PDB file of C-alpha atoms and ligand atoms in Angstrom:
ATOM      1  CA  MET A 961      55.358 -51.155  97.416  1.00 64.00           C
ATOM      2  CA  ASN A 962      57.456 -48.231  98.632  1.00 80.00           C
ATOM      3  CA  ARG A 963      60.741 -50.032  98.179  1.00 85.00           C
ATOM      4  CA  ASP A 964      62.111 -47.063  96.240  1.00 91.00           C
ATOM      5  CA  LEU A 965      61.442 -44.534  99.022  1.00 93.00           C
ATOM      6  CA  VAL A 966      64.998 -44.785 100.382  1.00 94.00           C
ATOM      7  CA  VAL A 967      66.306 -44.356  96.820  1.00 95.00           C
ATOM      8  CA  HIS A 968      64.049 -41.324  96.298  1.00 96.00           C
ATOM      9  CA  GLU A 969      65.334 -39.618  99.462  1.00 96.00           C
ATOM     10  CA  TYR A 970      68.938 -40.483  98.545  1.00 96.00           C
ATOM     11  CA  VAL A 971      68.502 -38.797  95.144  1.00 96.00           C
ATOM     12  CA  HIS A 972      67.334 -35.667  96.993  1.00 95.00           C
ATOM     13  CA  ALA A 973      70.943 -35.252  98.187  1.00 92.00           C
ATOM     14  CA  TRP A 974      71.551 -34.006  94.626  1.00 92.00           C
ATOM     15  CA  ASN A 975      68.099 -32.935  93.447  1.00 94.00           C
ATOM     16  CA  GLY A 976      66.832 -30.844  96.335  1.00 90.00           C
ATOM     17  CA  ARG A 977      69.738 -30.557  98.739  1.00 88.00           C
ATOM     18  CA  PHE A 978      72.622 -29.565  96.434  1.00 91.00           C
ATOM     19  CA  ARG A 979      70.596 -28.280  93.491  1.00 93.00           C
ATOM     20  CA  GLN A 980      67.355 -26.485  94.354  1.00 93.00           C
ATOM     21  CA  PRO A 981      64.694 -24.802  92.236  1.00 94.00           C
ATOM     22  CA  ALA A 982      65.466 -21.062  92.312  1.00 93.00           C
ATOM     23  CA  ASP A 983      61.944 -20.078  93.359  1.00 92.00           C
ATOM     24  CA  LEU A 984      61.880 -22.724  96.102  1.00 91.00           C
ATOM     25  CA  TRP A 985      65.079 -21.452  97.675  1.00 91.00           C
ATOM     26  CA  SER A 986      64.700 -18.870 100.389  1.00 89.00           C
ATOM     27  CA  PRO A 987      67.326 -17.213 102.609  1.00 85.00           C
ATOM     28  CA  ASN A 988      64.993 -17.290 105.625  1.00 89.00           C
ATOM     29  CA  LEU A 989      61.498 -18.331 106.710  1.00 87.00           C
ATOM     30  CA  ASN A 990      60.107 -14.814 106.134  1.00 92.00           C
ATOM     31  CA  THR A 991      60.519 -15.041 102.375  1.00 90.00           C
ATOM     32  CA  PRO A 992      57.694 -16.862 100.562  1.00 88.00           C
ATOM     33  CA  VAL A 993      58.651 -19.681  98.207  1.00 89.00           C
ATOM     34  CA  ARG A 994      57.037 -20.922  95.013  1.00 90.00           C
ATOM     35  CA  ASP A 995      56.848 -24.424  93.560  1.00 90.00           C
ATOM     36  CA  SER A 996      56.984 -24.063  89.772  1.00 93.00           C
ATOM     37  CA  MET A 997      59.761 -26.677  89.429  1.00 96.00           C
ATOM     38  CA  LEU A 998      58.373 -29.515  91.557  1.00 96.00           C
ATOM     39  CA  TRP A 999      58.042 -31.637  88.401  1.00 97.00           C
ATOM     40  CA  VAL A1000      61.881 -31.663  88.469  1.00 98.00           C
ATOM     41  CA  TYR A1001      62.513 -31.528  92.224  1.00 97.00           C
ATOM     42  CA  GLU A1002      60.030 -34.313  93.040  1.00 97.00           C
ATOM     43  CA  GLY A1003      59.132 -35.585  89.565  1.00 97.00           C
ATOM     44  CA  GLN A1004      62.624 -36.451  88.402  1.00 98.00           C
ATOM     45  CA  THR A1005      63.544 -37.711  91.884  1.00 98.00           C
ATOM     46  CA  GLU A1006      60.571 -40.088  91.697  1.00 98.00           C
ATOM     47  CA  PHE A1007      61.735 -41.179  88.209  1.00 98.00           C
ATOM     48  CA  TRP A1008      65.228 -41.993  89.540  1.00 98.00           C
ATOM     49  CA  GLY A1009      63.593 -43.749  92.492  1.00 97.00           C
ATOM     50  CA  ARG A1010      61.919 -46.221  90.099  1.00 97.00           C
ATOM     51  CA  VAL A1011      65.018 -46.581  87.903  1.00 98.00           C
ATOM     52  CA  LEU A1012      67.688 -46.913  90.595  1.00 97.00           C
ATOM     53  CA  ALA A1013      65.542 -49.326  92.656  1.00 97.00           C
ATOM     54  CA  ALA A1014      65.506 -51.567  89.555  1.00 97.00           C
ATOM     55  CA  ARG A1015      69.238 -51.154  88.928  1.00 97.00           C
ATOM     56  CA  ALA A1016      69.987 -51.937  92.601  1.00 95.00           C
ATOM     57  CA  GLU A1017      67.598 -54.937  92.459  1.00 94.00           C
ATOM     58  CA  LEU A1018      65.388 -53.605  95.246  1.00 95.00           C
ATOM     59  CA  ARG A1019      62.668 -54.532  92.758  1.00 95.00           C
ATOM     60  CA  THR A1020      62.935 -57.190  90.074  1.00 96.00           C
ATOM     61  CA  TYR A1021      62.648 -56.165  86.431  1.00 97.00           C
ATOM     62  CA  GLN A1022      59.085 -57.531  86.316  1.00 97.00           C
ATOM     63  CA  GLU A1023      58.091 -55.781  89.544  1.00 97.00           C
ATOM     64  CA  THR A1024      59.418 -52.516  88.091  1.00 98.00           C
ATOM     65  CA  LEU A1025      57.364 -52.962  84.912  1.00 98.00           C
ATOM     66  CA  ASP A1026      54.294 -53.676  87.041  1.00 98.00           C
ATOM     67  CA  ARG A1027      54.947 -50.598  89.198  1.00 97.00           C
ATOM     68  CA  LEU A1028      55.360 -48.451  86.072  1.00 98.00           C
ATOM     69  CA  ALA A1029      52.079 -49.893  84.733  1.00 98.00           C
ATOM     70  CA  MET A1030      50.379 -48.593  87.880  1.00 98.00           C
ATOM     71  CA  ASP A1031      51.992 -45.159  87.415  1.00 97.00           C
ATOM     72  CA  ALA A1032      50.917 -45.103  83.778  1.00 98.00           C
ATOM     73  CA  ALA A1033      47.328 -46.176  84.526  1.00 98.00           C
ATOM     74  CA  LEU A1034      46.984 -43.517  87.197  1.00 97.00           C
ATOM     75  CA  VAL A1035      48.373 -40.810  84.918  1.00 97.00           C
ATOM     76  CA  ALA A1036      46.374 -41.976  81.872  1.00 97.00           C
ATOM     77  CA  ASN A1037      43.057 -41.758  83.746  1.00 96.00           C
ATOM     78  CA  ARG A1038      43.271 -38.380  85.473  1.00 95.00           C
ATOM     79  CA  LYS A1039      39.847 -36.788  85.031  1.00 95.00           C
ATOM     80  CA  GLY A1040      41.158 -33.636  86.689  1.00 96.00           C
ATOM     81  CA  ARG A1041      43.537 -32.991  83.802  1.00 96.00           C
ATOM     82  CA  THR A1042      40.605 -31.560  81.844  1.00 96.00           C
ATOM     83  CA  TRP A1043      40.686 -28.494  84.126  1.00 97.00           C
ATOM     84  CA  LYS A1044      44.062 -28.707  85.875  1.00 97.00           C
ATOM     85  CA  THR A1045      47.445 -28.991  84.152  1.00 97.00           C
ATOM     86  CA  LEU A1046      50.623 -30.497  85.600  1.00 97.00           C
ATOM     87  CA  ALA A1047      52.003 -26.947  85.839  1.00 96.00           C
ATOM     88  CA  ASP A1048      48.986 -26.044  87.970  1.00 95.00           C
ATOM     89  CA  SER A1049      49.464 -29.154  90.140  1.00 93.00           C
ATOM     90  CA  ASN A1050      52.911 -27.802  91.075  1.00 93.00           C
ATOM     91  CA  ASN A1051      51.102 -25.185  93.188  1.00 91.00           C
ATOM     92  CA  ASP A1052      49.288 -27.781  95.325  1.00 89.00           C
ATOM     93  CA  PRO A1053      51.617 -27.643  98.372  1.00 88.00           C
ATOM     94  CA  LEU A1054      51.056 -23.880  98.634  1.00 85.00           C
ATOM     95  CA  TYR A1055      47.361 -24.221  99.471  1.00 84.00           C
ATOM     96  CA  MET A1056      46.363 -27.854  99.975  1.00 82.00           C
ATOM     97  CA  ALA A1057      49.330 -29.546 101.673  1.00 80.00           C
ATOM     98  CA  GLY A1058      48.080 -32.069 104.191  1.00 79.00           C
ATOM     99  CA  HIS A1059      44.401 -31.380 103.457  1.00 82.00           C
ATOM    100  CA  PRO A1060      42.283 -34.497 103.055  1.00 82.00           C
ATOM    101  CA  ILE A1061      40.935 -34.683  99.524  1.00 87.00           C
ATOM    102  CA  ALA A1062      37.836 -36.697  98.734  1.00 88.00           C
ATOM    103  CA  TRP A1063      38.092 -36.756  94.934  1.00 93.00           C
ATOM    104  CA  ARG A1064      41.713 -37.579  94.196  1.00 90.00           C
ATOM    105  CA  ASP A1065      41.505 -38.014  90.425  1.00 93.00           C
ATOM    106  CA  TRP A1066      39.486 -34.797  90.042  1.00 95.00           C
ATOM    107  CA  GLN A1067      41.485 -32.640  92.461  1.00 93.00           C
ATOM    108  CA  ARG A1068      44.725 -34.475  91.532  1.00 91.00           C
ATOM    109  CA  ARG A1069      46.886 -33.213  94.385  1.00 87.00           C
ATOM    110  CA  GLU A1070      50.662 -33.662  93.945  1.00 90.00           C
ATOM    111  CA  ASP A1071      50.423 -35.519  90.658  1.00 94.00           C
ATOM    112  CA  TYR A1072      53.916 -34.279  89.791  1.00 95.00           C
ATOM    113  CA  TYR A1073      55.265 -37.448  91.480  1.00 96.00           C
ATOM    114  CA  PRO A1074      53.723 -40.162  89.235  1.00 96.00           C
ATOM    115  CA  GLU A1075      53.398 -37.806  86.268  1.00 97.00           C
ATOM    116  CA  GLY A1076      57.049 -36.845  86.706  1.00 97.00           C
ATOM    117  CA  VAL A1077      57.993 -40.514  86.260  1.00 98.00           C
ATOM    118  CA  LEU A1078      56.221 -40.574  82.879  1.00 98.00           C
ATOM    119  CA  LEU A1079      57.521 -37.135  81.856  1.00 98.00           C
ATOM    120  CA  TRP A1080      61.170 -38.040  82.480  1.00 98.00           C
ATOM    121  CA  LEU A1081      60.708 -41.446  80.884  1.00 98.00           C
ATOM    122  CA  ASP A1082      59.639 -39.514  77.776  1.00 98.00           C
ATOM    123  CA  MET A1083      62.721 -37.255  77.940  1.00 98.00           C
ATOM    124  CA  ASP A1084      65.020 -40.265  78.400  1.00 98.00           C
ATOM    125  CA  ALA A1085      63.411 -42.049  75.441  1.00 98.00           C
ATOM    126  CA  ARG A1086      63.717 -38.880  73.328  1.00 98.00           C
ATOM    127  CA  LEU A1087      67.429 -38.543  74.193  1.00 98.00           C
ATOM    128  CA  GLN A1088      67.924 -42.186  73.151  1.00 97.00           C
ATOM    129  CA  GLU A1089      65.811 -41.715  70.020  1.00 97.00           C
ATOM    130  CA  ILE A1090      67.719 -38.744  68.567  1.00 97.00           C
ATOM    131  CA  SER A1091      71.164 -39.957  69.630  1.00 97.00           C
ATOM    132  CA  GLY A1092      70.724 -43.493  68.286  1.00 95.00           C
ATOM    133  CA  GLY A1093      70.853 -44.866  71.831  1.00 94.00           C
ATOM    134  CA  GLN A1094      74.086 -43.027  72.696  1.00 96.00           C
ATOM    135  CA  ARG A1095      72.589 -40.528  75.127  1.00 97.00           C
ATOM    136  CA  THR A1096      70.229 -41.031  78.092  1.00 97.00           C
ATOM    137  CA  LEU A1097      68.959 -39.141  81.100  1.00 98.00           C
ATOM    138  CA  ASP A1098      72.025 -40.458  82.964  1.00 97.00           C
ATOM    139  CA  ASP A1099      74.029 -37.946  80.889  1.00 97.00           C
ATOM    140  CA  PHE A1100      71.676 -35.187  82.026  1.00 98.00           C
ATOM    141  CA  ALA A1101      72.090 -36.241  85.677  1.00 97.00           C
ATOM    142  CA  HIS A1102      75.902 -36.333  85.377  1.00 95.00           C
ATOM    143  CA  LEU A1103      75.908 -32.827  83.947  1.00 96.00           C
ATOM    144  CA  PHE A1104      73.116 -31.196  85.938  1.00 96.00           C
ATOM    145  CA  PHE A1105      73.862 -32.608  89.381  1.00 93.00           C
ATOM    146  CA  ALA A1106      77.666 -32.529  89.203  1.00 87.00           C
ATOM    147  CA  THR A1107      78.984 -30.798  92.330  1.00 76.00           C
ATOM    148  CA  HIS A1108      82.457 -29.979  90.946  1.00 76.00           C
ATOM    149  CA  GLY A1109      83.682 -30.139  94.514  1.00 75.00           C
ATOM    150  CA  ALA A1110      81.192 -27.515  95.733  1.00 76.00           C
ATOM    151  CA  VAL A1111      80.275 -29.519  98.820  1.00 74.00           C
ATOM    152  CA  GLY A1112      78.076 -27.743 101.355  1.00 76.00           C
ATOM    153  CA  LYS A1113      76.853 -25.093  98.898  1.00 83.00           C
ATOM    154  CA  ILE A1114      73.438 -24.802  97.259  1.00 87.00           C
ATOM    155  CA  SER A1115      73.126 -24.264  93.526  1.00 91.00           C
ATOM    156  CA  THR A1116      69.741 -23.094  92.256  1.00 93.00           C
ATOM    157  CA  TYR A1117      68.134 -23.929  88.903  1.00 95.00           C
ATOM    158  CA  THR A1118      65.399 -22.612  86.630  1.00 96.00           C
ATOM    159  CA  PHE A1119      63.335 -23.980  83.712  1.00 98.00           C
ATOM    160  CA  GLU A1120      65.926 -22.472  81.336  1.00 97.00           C
ATOM    161  CA  ASP A1121      68.782 -24.222  83.172  1.00 97.00           C
ATOM    162  CA  VAL A1122      67.044 -27.587  82.703  1.00 98.00           C
ATOM    163  CA  CYS A1123      66.612 -26.902  78.961  1.00 98.00           C
ATOM    164  CA  SER A1124      70.241 -25.740  78.630  1.00 97.00           C
ATOM    165  CA  ALA A1125      71.531 -28.941  80.230  1.00 97.00           C
ATOM    166  CA  LEU A1126      69.389 -31.080  77.895  1.00 98.00           C
ATOM    167  CA  ASN A1127      70.558 -29.034  74.910  1.00 98.00           C
ATOM    168  CA  ALA A1128      74.184 -29.450  75.985  1.00 97.00           C
ATOM    169  CA  ILE A1129      73.711 -33.211  75.678  1.00 98.00           C
ATOM    170  CA  ILE A1130      71.919 -33.106  72.350  1.00 97.00           C
ATOM    171  CA  LYS A1131      70.048 -30.301  70.569  1.00 97.00           C
ATOM    172  CA  ASP A1132      66.251 -30.484  70.417  1.00 98.00           C
ATOM    173  CA  ASP A1133      63.321 -28.220  71.232  1.00 98.00           C
ATOM    174  CA  TRP A1134      63.342 -29.363  74.863  1.00 98.00           C
ATOM    175  CA  ALA A1135      61.438 -26.316  76.092  1.00 98.00           C
ATOM    176  CA  ALA A1136      58.497 -27.150  73.808  1.00 98.00           C
ATOM    177  CA  ARG A1137      58.598 -30.835  74.809  1.00 98.00           C
ATOM    178  CA  LEU A1138      58.585 -30.003  78.506  1.00 98.00           C
ATOM    179  CA  ARG A1139      55.870 -27.364  78.123  1.00 98.00           C
ATOM    180  CA  ARG A1140      53.675 -29.874  76.348  1.00 97.00           C
ATOM    181  CA  HIS A1141      53.798 -32.099  79.446  1.00 97.00           C
ATOM    182  CA  LEU A1142      53.337 -29.141  81.783  1.00 98.00           C
ATOM    183  CA  GLU A1143      50.456 -27.468  79.998  1.00 97.00           C
ATOM    184  CA  SER A1144      48.515 -30.249  78.283  1.00 97.00           C
ATOM    185  CA  HIS A1145      44.919 -31.118  79.115  1.00 97.00           C
ATOM    186  CA  TYR A1146      45.148 -34.488  77.324  1.00 95.00           C
ATOM    187  CA  ASP A1147      45.946 -37.798  79.040  1.00 93.00           C
ATOM    188  CA  ASN A1148      47.679 -39.057  75.886  1.00 93.00           C
ATOM    189  CA  ASP A1149      50.368 -36.367  76.136  1.00 94.00           C
ATOM    190  CA  ALA A1150      51.137 -37.380  79.714  1.00 94.00           C
ATOM    191  CA  VAL A1151      51.857 -41.034  78.815  1.00 96.00           C
ATOM    192  CA  ALA A1152      53.469 -40.395  75.397  1.00 96.00           C
ATOM    193  CA  GLY A1153      56.888 -41.463  76.723  1.00 97.00           C
ATOM    194  CA  LEU A1154      55.730 -45.064  77.088  1.00 98.00           C
ATOM    195  CA  ALA A1155      55.246 -45.532  73.342  1.00 98.00           C
ATOM    196  CA  ARG A1156      58.521 -43.713  72.639  1.00 98.00           C
ATOM    197  CA  ALA A1157      60.194 -46.256  74.939  1.00 98.00           C
ATOM    198  CA  GLY A1158      58.505 -49.091  73.002  1.00 98.00           C
ATOM    199  CA  TRP A1159      55.771 -50.006  75.501  1.00 98.00           C
ATOM    200  CA  ARG A1160      52.040 -49.536  75.974  1.00 98.00           C
ATOM    201  CA  LEU A1161      49.535 -49.689  78.783  1.00 98.00           C
ATOM    202  CA  VAL A1162      47.009 -52.542  78.554  1.00 98.00           C
ATOM    203  CA  TYR A1163      44.415 -53.952  80.936  1.00 98.00           C
ATOM    204  CA  LYS A1164      43.847 -57.606  81.870  1.00 98.00           C
ATOM    205  CA  ASP A1165      41.208 -59.289  84.026  1.00 97.00           C
ATOM    206  CA  SER A1166      43.517 -60.248  86.905  1.00 98.00           C
ATOM    207  CA  PRO A1167      45.994 -58.035  88.789  1.00 98.00           C
ATOM    208  CA  THR A1168      49.787 -58.242  88.855  1.00 98.00           C
ATOM    209  CA  GLU A1169      51.363 -59.381  92.128  1.00 96.00           C
ATOM    210  CA  THR A1170      52.574 -55.794  92.632  1.00 96.00           C
ATOM    211  CA  PHE A1171      49.039 -54.405  92.191  1.00 97.00           C
ATOM    212  CA  ARG A1172      47.656 -56.988  94.666  1.00 97.00           C
ATOM    213  CA  GLN A1173      50.375 -56.089  97.161  1.00 96.00           C
ATOM    214  CA  ASP A1174      49.423 -52.424  96.916  1.00 96.00           C
ATOM    215  CA  GLU A1175      45.762 -53.305  97.527  1.00 97.00           C
ATOM    216  CA  THR A1176      46.729 -55.357 100.594  1.00 97.00           C
ATOM    217  CA  GLU A1177      48.880 -52.538 101.998  1.00 95.00           C
ATOM    218  CA  SER A1178      46.039 -50.066 101.450  1.00 95.00           C
ATOM    219  CA  GLY A1179      43.408 -52.497 102.789  1.00 97.00           C
ATOM    220  CA  VAL A1180      41.223 -52.146  99.689  1.00 98.00           C
ATOM    221  CA  SER A1181      39.922 -53.834  96.599  1.00 98.00           C
ATOM    222  CA  ASN A1182      41.005 -51.411  93.861  1.00 98.00           C
ATOM    223  CA  LEU A1183      38.364 -51.361  91.117  1.00 98.00           C
ATOM    224  CA  ASP A1184      39.463 -47.955  89.740  1.00 98.00           C
ATOM    225  CA  TYR A1185      39.758 -49.256  86.161  1.00 98.00           C
ATOM    226  CA  SER A1186      36.472 -51.188  86.078  1.00 98.00           C
ATOM    227  CA  ILE A1187      33.497 -49.822  88.070  1.00 98.00           C
ATOM    228  CA  GLY A1188      35.631 -46.911  89.328  1.00 98.00           C
ATOM    229  CA  LEU A1189      36.000 -47.232  93.076  1.00 97.00           C
ATOM    230  CA  GLN A1190      38.225 -48.471  95.873  1.00 98.00           C
ATOM    231  CA  VAL A1191      36.504 -50.192  98.775  1.00 98.00           C
ATOM    232  CA  ARG A1192      37.727 -51.351 102.204  1.00 98.00           C
ATOM    233  CA  SER A1193      37.022 -54.817 103.639  1.00 98.00           C
ATOM    234  CA  ASP A1194      34.087 -53.537 105.745  1.00 98.00           C
ATOM    235  CA  GLY A1195      32.454 -52.144 102.592  1.00 98.00           C
ATOM    236  CA  THR A1196      33.412 -48.516 103.214  1.00 98.00           C
ATOM    237  CA  VAL A1197      34.156 -46.761  99.943  1.00 97.00           C
ATOM    238  CA  ARG A1198      37.617 -45.178 100.084  1.00 96.00           C
ATOM    239  CA  SER A1199      37.472 -43.353  96.759  1.00 96.00           C
ATOM    240  CA  VAL A1200      35.292 -43.042  93.688  1.00 97.00           C
ATOM    241  CA  VAL A1201      36.476 -42.213  90.156  1.00 97.00           C
ATOM    242  CA  TRP A1202      34.990 -38.900  89.029  1.00 97.00           C
ATOM    243  CA  ASP A1203      32.221 -39.488  86.499  1.00 96.00           C
ATOM    244  CA  GLY A1204      32.893 -43.258  86.471  1.00 97.00           C
ATOM    245  CA  PRO A1205      30.200 -46.015  86.604  1.00 98.00           C
ATOM    246  CA  ALA A1206      30.078 -46.096  90.448  1.00 98.00           C
ATOM    247  CA  PHE A1207      29.914 -42.272  90.564  1.00 97.00           C
ATOM    248  CA  ILE A1208      27.002 -42.256  88.115  1.00 97.00           C
ATOM    249  CA  ALA A1209      25.247 -44.917  90.230  1.00 96.00           C
ATOM    250  CA  GLY A1210      25.391 -42.496  93.180  1.00 95.00           C
ATOM    251  CA  LEU A1211      28.301 -43.819  95.258  1.00 96.00           C
ATOM    252  CA  ALA A1212      30.641 -41.381  96.973  1.00 95.00           C
ATOM    253  CA  PRO A1213      33.646 -41.634  99.301  1.00 95.00           C
ATOM    254  CA  GLY A1214      32.377 -42.652 102.733  1.00 94.00           C
ATOM    255  CA  SER A1215      29.396 -44.663 101.417  1.00 96.00           C
ATOM    256  CA  ARG A1216      29.289 -48.198 102.812  1.00 98.00           C
ATOM    257  CA  ILE A1217      28.441 -51.090 100.520  1.00 98.00           C
ATOM    258  CA  THR A1218      26.450 -53.721 102.415  1.00 98.00           C
ATOM    259  CA  ALA A1219      25.353 -56.048  99.613  1.00 98.00           C
ATOM    260  CA  VAL A1220      26.330 -57.012  96.075  1.00 98.00           C
ATOM    261  CA  ASN A1221      23.513 -58.488  93.979  1.00 97.00           C
ATOM    262  CA  GLY A1222      21.765 -59.247  97.275  1.00 96.00           C
ATOM    263  CA  GLN A1223      24.757 -61.106  98.765  1.00 97.00           C
ATOM    264  CA  PRO A1224      26.652 -59.757 101.812  1.00 98.00           C
ATOM    265  CA  PHE A1225      29.620 -57.592 100.771  1.00 98.00           C
ATOM    266  CA  THR A1226      33.115 -59.118 100.660  1.00 98.00           C
ATOM    267  CA  PHE A1227      36.054 -58.427  98.319  1.00 98.00           C
ATOM    268  CA  GLU A1228      35.334 -61.773  96.643  1.00 98.00           C
ATOM    269  CA  THR A1229      31.630 -61.086  96.057  1.00 98.00           C
ATOM    270  CA  ILE A1230      32.192 -57.657  94.515  1.00 98.00           C
ATOM    271  CA  GLU A1231      35.096 -58.760  92.293  1.00 98.00           C
ATOM    272  CA  HIS A1232      33.145 -61.839  91.184  1.00 98.00           C
ATOM    273  CA  ALA A1233      30.073 -59.696  90.474  1.00 98.00           C
ATOM    274  CA  VAL A1234      32.063 -57.163  88.400  1.00 98.00           C
ATOM    275  CA  ASN A1235      33.360 -60.077  86.345  1.00 97.00           C
ATOM    276  CA  LEU A1236      29.851 -61.554  85.892  1.00 96.00           C
ATOM    277  CA  ALA A1237      28.417 -58.144  84.990  1.00 95.00           C
ATOM    278  CA  GLN A1238      29.859 -58.555  81.483  1.00 95.00           C
ATOM    279  CA  SER A1239      26.655 -60.464  80.729  1.00 95.00           C
ATOM    280  CA  SER A1240      24.347 -59.535  83.623  1.00 93.00           C
ATOM    281  CA  THR A1241      23.553 -56.626  85.919  1.00 95.00           C
ATOM    282  CA  LEU A1242      25.504 -55.458  88.933  1.00 97.00           C
ATOM    283  CA  SER A1243      23.499 -53.989  91.777  1.00 98.00           C
ATOM    284  CA  LEU A1244      25.028 -52.495  94.895  1.00 98.00           C
ATOM    285  CA  THR A1245      23.208 -51.811  98.155  1.00 98.00           C
ATOM    286  CA  PHE A1246      24.894 -49.062 100.134  1.00 98.00           C
ATOM    287  CA  GLU A1247      24.410 -46.644 102.990  1.00 96.00           C
ATOM    288  CA  VAL A1248      25.043 -42.965 102.444  1.00 88.00           C
ATOM    289  CA  ASN A1249      23.983 -40.187 104.840  1.00 85.00           C
ATOM    290  CA  ASN A1250      22.118 -42.803 106.954  1.00 88.00           C
ATOM    291  CA  MET A1251      19.954 -43.766 103.986  1.00 92.00           C
ATOM    292  CA  VAL A1252      20.081 -47.206 102.410  1.00 96.00           C
ATOM    293  CA  GLN A1253      19.716 -47.451  98.668  1.00 96.00           C
ATOM    294  CA  THR A1254      20.247 -49.985  95.929  1.00 97.00           C
ATOM    295  CA  ALA A1255      21.549 -48.928  92.528  1.00 96.00           C
ATOM    296  CA  VAL A1256      22.446 -50.716  89.327  1.00 97.00           C
ATOM    297  CA  VAL A1257      25.984 -49.937  88.145  1.00 98.00           C
ATOM    298  CA  ASP A1258      25.932 -49.601  84.362  1.00 96.00           C
ATOM    299  CA  TYR A1259      29.265 -51.294  83.609  1.00 97.00           C
ATOM    300  CA  HIS A1260      29.935 -54.401  81.507  1.00 97.00           C
ATOM    301  CA  GLY A1261      33.689 -54.320  80.800  1.00 97.00           C
ATOM    302  CA  GLY A1262      34.745 -56.964  83.344  1.00 97.00           C
ATOM    303  CA  LEU A1263      37.637 -56.656  85.781  1.00 98.00           C
ATOM    304  CA  ARG A1264      40.508 -54.453  84.502  1.00 98.00           C
ATOM    305  CA  TYR A1265      44.006 -54.175  85.907  1.00 98.00           C
ATOM    306  CA  PRO A1266      47.009 -52.354  84.369  1.00 98.00           C
ATOM    307  CA  TYR A1267      49.972 -54.048  82.682  1.00 98.00           C
ATOM    308  CA  LEU A1268      52.800 -52.873  80.432  1.00 98.00           C
ATOM    309  CA  GLU A1269      53.165 -54.646  77.115  1.00 98.00           C
ATOM    310  CA  ARG A1270      55.848 -54.323  74.435  1.00 98.00           C
ATOM    311  CA  ILE A1271      54.893 -52.656  71.154  1.00 98.00           C
ATOM    312  CA  PRO A1272      56.154 -55.079  68.496  1.00 96.00           C
ATOM    313  CA  ASP A1273      58.731 -53.616  66.070  1.00 95.00           C
ATOM    314  CA  ARG A1274      59.481 -50.621  68.291  1.00 97.00           C
ATOM    315  CA  ILE A1275      62.921 -50.314  69.887  1.00 97.00           C
ATOM    316  CA  ASP A1276      62.796 -51.169  73.589  1.00 98.00           C
ATOM    317  CA  ARG A1277      64.304 -48.125  75.328  1.00 98.00           C
ATOM    318  CA  LEU A1278      62.985 -49.023  78.789  1.00 98.00           C
ATOM    319  CA  THR A1279      64.847 -52.291  79.430  1.00 97.00           C
ATOM    320  CA  PRO A1280      68.320 -50.693  78.905  1.00 95.00           C
ATOM    321  CA  LEU A1281      67.316 -47.828  81.223  1.00 96.00           C
ATOM    322  CA  LEU A1282      66.526 -50.285  84.021  1.00 97.00           C
ATOM    323  CA  ALA A1283      69.698 -52.379  83.612  1.00 95.00           C
ATOM    324  CA  ALA A1284      72.392 -51.968  86.279  1.00 91.00           C
ATOM    325  CA  ARG A1285      75.355 -49.782  85.264  1.00 84.00           C
ATOM    326  CA  LYS A1286      78.686 -51.611  85.465  1.00 75.00           C
TER     327      LYS A1286
HETATM  328 ZN1   ZN B1992      60.785 -36.152  97.485  1.00 93.86          ZN
END
């Protein structure tokens, strides 16, 4: 699942080590830093992690699409965006680094990683769109991260520097485009780059191999996009989607599901029951605060797992991005 971690850290040699956000740079530990550019520092590094892992064949093309589908689904369903923008999320490390958070999609700590992937995918697709496929984010990286022999020095950057580099490649209102991602309260803005790249997020009733692998590594059944919870094999609820069907039925992180429609809890029984609930009821028995209760989950949409699908008649700008450079 984390096969691009090494790639991500390698990219930091340029984005982080050589070039650093101006407000994140400090001459000593007594000077406070700020994090307004983490959507570049971490966000674009995460983007290159996905892209370069595909180009280096650390992931297959299909595995990369499936990983991007998971990024897109997470970003497209962030309840916390209604109150907290991406710009605001950049401040998270200043006050909540390392803190456990119970309501991830509502508190949305450090979303500049996955949201950065979608933001920079949008910028790459826009560069391709207005240049007729002649310019990509590779051109930005060549320009912005070029050391010009300045080995061992640190070069700082600001929001304006990022816009200037994009404008040097091809003129557009980059500042407005970036601000829209940074300041929007709408999920659609965050995933707009997918459609510009010729793809869309869809849901099917069985998971991709990559999704299943992530569940196995996390030790959960991930029902985020159906009843809205993730549950461990002993029935302990790991997370609950804010205002989702499980939330409304009274489940919370730390609850323990003991029975599904009267049957003992297993991953198989709950997934089977969510599927059957398209035409029947789903009742969960769970313990919370030492009390046992049974609640009906009002959900009838079946199992839902994220996939990327091509938009017919739109130019595919994602496949060329992921192809190895010769
Ligand atoms: Zn990083």
